[in-house]
Amino acid sequence: MSAQDKRDTTELVQSSLQRRYAREKRFRFFGLAAITASLTFLAVLLITITLRGLPAFKQTFIQLDITLDAKTLGTDENPDTDALRKANYNGTIKNSLLALFPDVKKRADKKRLYKLVSNGAQYDLQRKVMADPSLIGETFTIWLPVGDDTNGYIQGNIDTTLPEKKRRFKDNQVQWVETLKENNQIERRFNYTFFERGDSREPEMAGIKGSLFGSMLTLTVTLLLSFPVAVATAIYLEEFAPKNRWTDIIEVNINNLAAVPSIVFGLLGLAIFINFFNLPRSAPIVGGLVLSLMTLPTIIISARAALKSVPPSIRDAALGVGASKLQVVFHHVLPLAMPGILTGTIIGMAQALGETAPLLMIGMVAFIVDVPTSLTDPATVLPVQIYQWADLPEKGFVEKTSAAIMVLLAFLIMMNAVAVYLRRKFERKW
Amino acid sequence: MNEEVTPLPSLEQDQTSEQTIEEIVASLGETVGEPRVDDPKMSVSNVNVFYAEKQAIFGVDLDIANNEVISMIGPSGCGKSTLLRCLNRMNDTIPICKVTGELMLDGEDIYGKDTDPVLLRARVGMVFQKPNPFPKSIYENVAYGPRLHGLNRNKADLDDIVVNSLKKAGIYNEVKNRLDESGTSLSGGQQQRLCIARTIACSPEVILMDEPCSALDPIATAKIEELIDELRENYAIAIVTHSMQQAARVSQRTAYFHLGKLVEVGDTDTIFTNPSHELTENYITGRFG
Ligand SMILES: Nc1ncnc2c1ncn2[C@@H]1O[C@H](COP(=O)(O)OP(=O)(O)OP(=O)(O)O)[C@@H](O)[C@H]1O
Ligand SMILES: [Mg+2]
């Protein structure tokens, strides 16, 4: 190569270099733009949800002086628990409201006055009385949740400049609430109800606990079933199975399963678990089984990839000192593959957590008030609850929907945090 | 190089060549030298190895003696690693690999029905080309084998085994204060000696080494060669190497392979000073390979 040639080469490289750098710059710019765009969308989403959902974590209470006389309650002086349960608490609440505003005489006005207090307040009162029946005959002060419209008014959601006819919260109701406010008989407090109750038709009485527990139970079943089965399958297919037509067929089918629309798993679950095995409808156990079917292929595929990526030199090393195949896998390969397997598992579990379609098929969409305590109790799950609340017209449920989304996201973040922690524990360099 | 040399069979089958590998191998003729020794530790007879349809080893006969280092040399791809991996059945992990012929350890067929490959690998240890310590502590690396085989009765026993193995591998002084650090945090040469310690810890009878120094600098290489020489007192050792000097320094016998065929075997001194086969001569004088 002559000196001339060398110079030419340098020039050629230099001229192409500029083009290459320009290309790199463009690529970087696009990458940054993409990240910025997605971060913006995420931020907007989170901010709107938080802004909308935050009010749901507070609840308005009204202070009432309740006189529990047996006559209004419709019981005798020493009622048994059954009578206590059935007693007319609504009546006592109404009486104490009337006592606050003795001027209210007209039937329609009375009705509006009663609406200040939540329909569910009677259950709060019932609980209190049943816990302490000696209260009967006494007069005491109690804070009770207000109705949905009142709550909306306090939060400033009701435009009082509109003509009275066009709004649900009427002028005299505004007046009463203002009077109560002046007397310090209205207070905003943390909304424990939201975390302590199941679903309800009254937005101020509706809580997330039912669906949260439903999700937890369902996901526990999913994790306990799909993780061991998937990891065992992956290990068998990757480390032990002979490579032949049968294993090829199995592999193709697993990959296909991962692509099956989730609602199909719901139909399958309905046909097999409920119709054939007669498992109860709407139960977390069935939900968990269905979601396991859905999650299995995801975990299997990622677990196989993780096992495959363990360097063969580690297997050689272990075999070389006389470890059996199983020992090689469990002492060396599996721990090294664990971070990858956990990543796949968390992706699968996150999918399962957000899944609604298959659960609709097996009846987890029912209106369920009680908090599930076992795997066979009827239950619903967070995303289904969100879907149900989003469908309801009451103002209170709009907030509740966003609040439920926040709870769902918090659940997800918690699951991820556990996975990250476990992954850290397993992560080793080689 | 303008010297007149007889045309040699090419390693790669280039398109112009009409000959198949089988024909070339046939043209190589019988093995020169004496592959047998008295009282062999391991003995290989008429071994052929196939990777699917492709034959990688052609009818090899070779003995490995006690208290001896035998080196296997030859051009890249001639099947040295393949043969070595047959000796402790590491080839079992390759599904397409098929072995025929007879391989004996102390007169027992290692591919026989009664032989357990796991037990075999405990008796015939292996050190690999690339240092491959487990991503665990140095202590765990060495303790793993003995613990697997239950060679220790208690923790103190195990400590003894670990320390002795590290000492024998000549790495103890460098790591004695950091036994709980990761084996992968060591330098390449230290890692390789750790791997040797790991192999010794299982108290094998034979040690197979596949280019153990190829990733190491001259100083680390010298240490390992010294070590091999010491280990010879207690073990039978087979070493694959690309370094002629190394073969000359550490081994008592040398086997030269070409295209899967054992071309020549004999005393290292004789092979390096007075080779009988033309291919061997070309290889060790650097004209080929
Ligand atoms: N796993 C395998 N699958 C298929 N063919 C293989 C495999 N391993 C080795 N071979 C083939 O067997 C022949 C011998 O390979 P081997 O690794 O034993 O050579 P080698 O002498 O160790 O070479 P090197 O000095 O480069 O390590 C080669 O032609 C190679 O292509
Ligand atoms: Mg090799």
PDB file of C-alpha atoms in Angstrom, chain A residues 5-119:
ATOM      1  CA  ASP A   5      -3.411   4.981  -1.019  1.00  0.00           C
ATOM      2  CA  LYS A   6      -3.192   5.451   2.705  1.00  0.00           C
ATOM      3  CA  ARG A   7      -4.199   9.080   2.489  1.00  0.00           C
ATOM      4  CA  ASP A   8      -7.140   8.175   0.292  1.00  0.00           C
ATOM      5  CA  THR A   9      -8.332   5.638   2.798  1.00  0.00           C
ATOM      6  CA  THR A  10      -8.167   8.168   5.598  1.00  0.00           C
ATOM      7  CA  GLU A  11     -10.190  10.656   3.572  1.00  0.00           C
ATOM      8  CA  LEU A  12     -12.749   8.047   2.646  1.00  0.00           C
ATOM      9  CA  VAL A  13     -13.149   6.959   6.234  1.00  0.00           C
ATOM     10  CA  GLN A  14     -13.447  10.550   7.362  1.00  0.00           C
ATOM     11  CA  SER A  15     -16.158  11.423   4.896  1.00  0.00           C
ATOM     12  CA  SER A  16     -18.153   8.329   5.765  1.00  0.00           C
ATOM     13  CA  LEU A  17     -17.536   8.983   9.425  1.00  0.00           C
ATOM     14  CA  GLN A  18     -19.515  12.206   9.298  1.00  0.00           C
ATOM     15  CA  ARG A  19     -22.462  10.431   7.790  1.00  0.00           C
ATOM     16  CA  ARG A  20     -22.225   7.718  10.417  1.00  0.00           C
ATOM     17  CA  TYR A  21     -22.127  10.222  13.253  1.00  0.00           C
ATOM     18  CA  ALA A  22     -25.082  12.090  11.800  1.00  0.00           C
ATOM     19  CA  ARG A  23     -27.027   8.873  11.653  1.00  0.00           C
ATOM     20  CA  GLU A  24     -26.177   8.097  15.249  1.00  0.00           C
ATOM     21  CA  LYS A  25     -27.275  11.572  16.298  1.00  0.00           C
ATOM     22  CA  ARG A  26     -30.596  11.193  14.500  1.00  0.00           C
ATOM     23  CA  PHE A  27     -31.160   7.840  16.094  1.00  0.00           C
ATOM     24  CA  ARG A  28     -30.437   9.200  19.535  1.00  0.00           C
ATOM     25  CA  PHE A  29     -32.782  12.096  18.944  1.00  0.00           C
ATOM     26  CA  PHE A  30     -35.622   9.787  17.946  1.00  0.00           C
ATOM     27  CA  GLY A  31     -34.971   7.593  20.934  1.00  0.00           C
ATOM     28  CA  LEU A  32     -35.077  10.538  23.279  1.00  0.00           C
ATOM     29  CA  ALA A  33     -38.206  11.874  21.640  1.00  0.00           C
ATOM     30  CA  ALA A  34     -39.914   8.516  22.035  1.00  0.00           C
ATOM     31  CA  ILE A  35     -38.993   8.305  25.702  1.00  0.00           C
ATOM     32  CA  THR A  36     -40.125  11.864  26.355  1.00  0.00           C
ATOM     33  CA  ALA A  37     -43.432  11.238  24.630  1.00  0.00           C
ATOM     34  CA  SER A  38     -44.153   8.067  26.573  1.00  0.00           C
ATOM     35  CA  LEU A  39     -43.097   9.652  29.864  1.00  0.00           C
ATOM     36  CA  THR A  40     -45.385  12.598  29.173  1.00  0.00           C
ATOM     37  CA  PHE A  41     -48.335  10.338  28.518  1.00  0.00           C
ATOM     38  CA  LEU A  42     -47.587   8.365  31.647  1.00  0.00           C
ATOM     39  CA  ALA A  43     -47.314  11.530  33.715  1.00  0.00           C
ATOM     40  CA  VAL A  44     -50.588  12.902  32.329  1.00  0.00           C
ATOM     41  CA  LEU A  45     -52.318   9.605  33.028  1.00  0.00           C
ATOM     42  CA  LEU A  46     -51.014   9.342  36.570  1.00  0.00           C
ATOM     43  CA  ILE A  47     -51.719  12.967  37.392  1.00  0.00           C
ATOM     44  CA  THR A  48     -55.306  12.877  36.136  1.00  0.00           C
ATOM     45  CA  ILE A  49     -55.996   9.636  37.950  1.00  0.00           C
ATOM     46  CA  THR A  50     -54.482  10.958  41.154  1.00  0.00           C
ATOM     47  CA  LEU A  51     -56.318  14.267  40.956  1.00  0.00           C
ATOM     48  CA  ARG A  52     -59.574  12.510  40.310  1.00  0.00           C
ATOM     49  CA  GLY A  53     -59.060   9.755  42.808  1.00  0.00           C
ATOM     50  CA  LEU A  54     -57.641  11.682  45.760  1.00  0.00           C
ATOM     51  CA  PRO A  55     -61.005  13.097  46.987  1.00  0.00           C
ATOM     52  CA  ALA A  56     -62.241   9.522  47.358  1.00  0.00           C
ATOM     53  CA  PHE A  57     -59.768   9.002  50.165  1.00  0.00           C
ATOM     54  CA  LYS A  58     -61.634  11.596  52.224  1.00  0.00           C
ATOM     55  CA  GLN A  59     -65.177  11.333  53.399  1.00  0.00           C
ATOM     56  CA  THR A  60     -67.571  13.886  54.853  1.00  0.00           C
ATOM     57  CA  PHE A  61     -69.189  13.168  58.191  1.00  0.00           C
ATOM     58  CA  ILE A  62     -72.080  14.809  59.946  1.00  0.00           C
ATOM     59  CA  GLN A  63     -72.429  15.020  63.702  1.00  0.00           C
ATOM     60  CA  LEU A  64     -75.788  13.946  65.053  1.00  0.00           C
ATOM     61  CA  ASP A  65     -77.272  13.583  68.497  1.00  0.00           C
ATOM     62  CA  ILE A  66     -78.995  10.247  68.458  1.00  0.00           C
ATOM     63  CA  THR A  67     -81.617   9.251  70.938  1.00  0.00           C
ATOM     64  CA  LEU A  68     -82.133   5.526  70.913  1.00  0.00           C
ATOM     65  CA  ASP A  69     -85.603   4.972  72.215  1.00  0.00           C
ATOM     66  CA  ALA A  70     -87.021   1.527  71.891  1.00  0.00           C
ATOM     67  CA  LYS A  71     -90.208   2.830  70.361  1.00  0.00           C
ATOM     68  CA  THR A  72     -88.565   4.308  67.301  1.00  0.00           C
ATOM     69  CA  LEU A  73     -86.303   1.319  66.999  1.00  0.00           C
ATOM     70  CA  GLY A  74     -89.314  -0.934  67.069  1.00  0.00           C
ATOM     71  CA  THR A  75     -87.869  -3.201  69.734  1.00  0.00           C
ATOM     72  CA  ASP A  76     -88.486  -3.851  73.408  1.00  0.00           C
ATOM     73  CA  GLU A  77     -86.223  -2.594  76.191  1.00  0.00           C
ATOM     74  CA  ASN A  78     -83.923  -5.614  76.127  1.00  0.00           C
ATOM     75  CA  PRO A  79     -83.831  -6.843  72.527  1.00  0.00           C
ATOM     76  CA  ASP A  80     -81.943  -9.965  71.457  1.00  0.00           C
ATOM     77  CA  THR A  81     -79.314  -9.779  68.719  1.00  0.00           C
ATOM     78  CA  ASP A  82     -81.764 -10.650  66.014  1.00  0.00           C
ATOM     79  CA  ALA A  83     -84.106  -7.869  67.008  1.00  0.00           C
ATOM     80  CA  LEU A  84     -81.133  -5.545  67.262  1.00  0.00           C
ATOM     81  CA  ARG A  85     -80.110  -6.390  63.737  1.00  0.00           C
ATOM     82  CA  LYS A  86     -83.553  -5.711  62.354  1.00  0.00           C
ATOM     83  CA  ALA A  87     -84.229  -2.558  64.365  1.00  0.00           C
ATOM     84  CA  ASN A  88     -85.241   0.656  62.633  1.00  0.00           C
ATOM     85  CA  TYR A  89     -82.052   2.711  62.885  1.00  0.00           C
ATOM     86  CA  ASN A  90     -83.110   4.847  59.972  1.00  0.00           C
ATOM     87  CA  GLY A  91     -85.971   6.164  62.022  1.00  0.00           C
ATOM     88  CA  THR A  92     -83.734   7.319  64.850  1.00  0.00           C
ATOM     89  CA  ILE A  93     -81.409   9.047  62.395  1.00  0.00           C
ATOM     90  CA  LYS A  94     -84.357  10.786  60.757  1.00  0.00           C
ATOM     91  CA  ASN A  95     -85.640  11.884  64.137  1.00  0.00           C
ATOM     92  CA  SER A  96     -82.369  13.422  65.121  1.00  0.00           C
ATOM     93  CA  LEU A  97     -82.186  15.258  61.780  1.00  0.00           C
ATOM     94  CA  LEU A  98     -85.651  16.618  62.337  1.00  0.00           C
ATOM     95  CA  ALA A  99     -84.620  17.660  65.812  1.00  0.00           C
ATOM     96  CA  LEU A 100     -81.808  19.713  64.284  1.00  0.00           C
ATOM     97  CA  PHE A 101     -84.124  21.480  61.866  1.00  0.00           C
ATOM     98  CA  PRO A 102     -87.535  21.599  63.541  1.00  0.00           C
ATOM     99  CA  ASP A 103     -88.888  24.047  60.922  1.00  0.00           C
ATOM    100  CA  VAL A 104     -88.978  21.399  58.227  1.00  0.00           C
ATOM    101  CA  LYS A 105     -92.579  20.312  57.917  1.00  0.00           C
ATOM    102  CA  LYS A 106     -93.338  19.480  54.310  1.00  0.00           C
ATOM    103  CA  ARG A 107     -92.989  15.862  53.244  1.00  0.00           C
ATOM    104  CA  ALA A 108     -90.812  16.663  50.222  1.00  0.00           C
ATOM    105  CA  ASP A 109     -88.530  18.838  52.334  1.00  0.00           C
ATOM    106  CA  LYS A 110     -88.235  16.130  54.976  1.00  0.00           C
ATOM    107  CA  LYS A 111     -87.188  13.702  52.296  1.00  0.00           C
ATOM    108  CA  ARG A 112     -84.477  16.100  51.166  1.00  0.00           C
ATOM    109  CA  LEU A 113     -83.318  16.557  54.720  1.00  0.00           C
ATOM    110  CA  TYR A 114     -83.022  12.817  55.222  1.00  0.00           C
ATOM    111  CA  LYS A 115     -80.912  12.632  52.098  1.00  0.00           C
ATOM    112  CA  LEU A 116     -78.164  14.622  53.787  1.00  0.00           C
ATOM    113  CA  VAL A 117     -77.168  11.469  55.611  1.00  0.00           C
ATOM    114  CA  SER A 118     -76.023   8.423  53.736  1.00  0.00           C
ATOM    115  CA  ASN A 119     -78.334   5.518  53.339  1.00  0.00           C
TER     116      ASN A 119
END
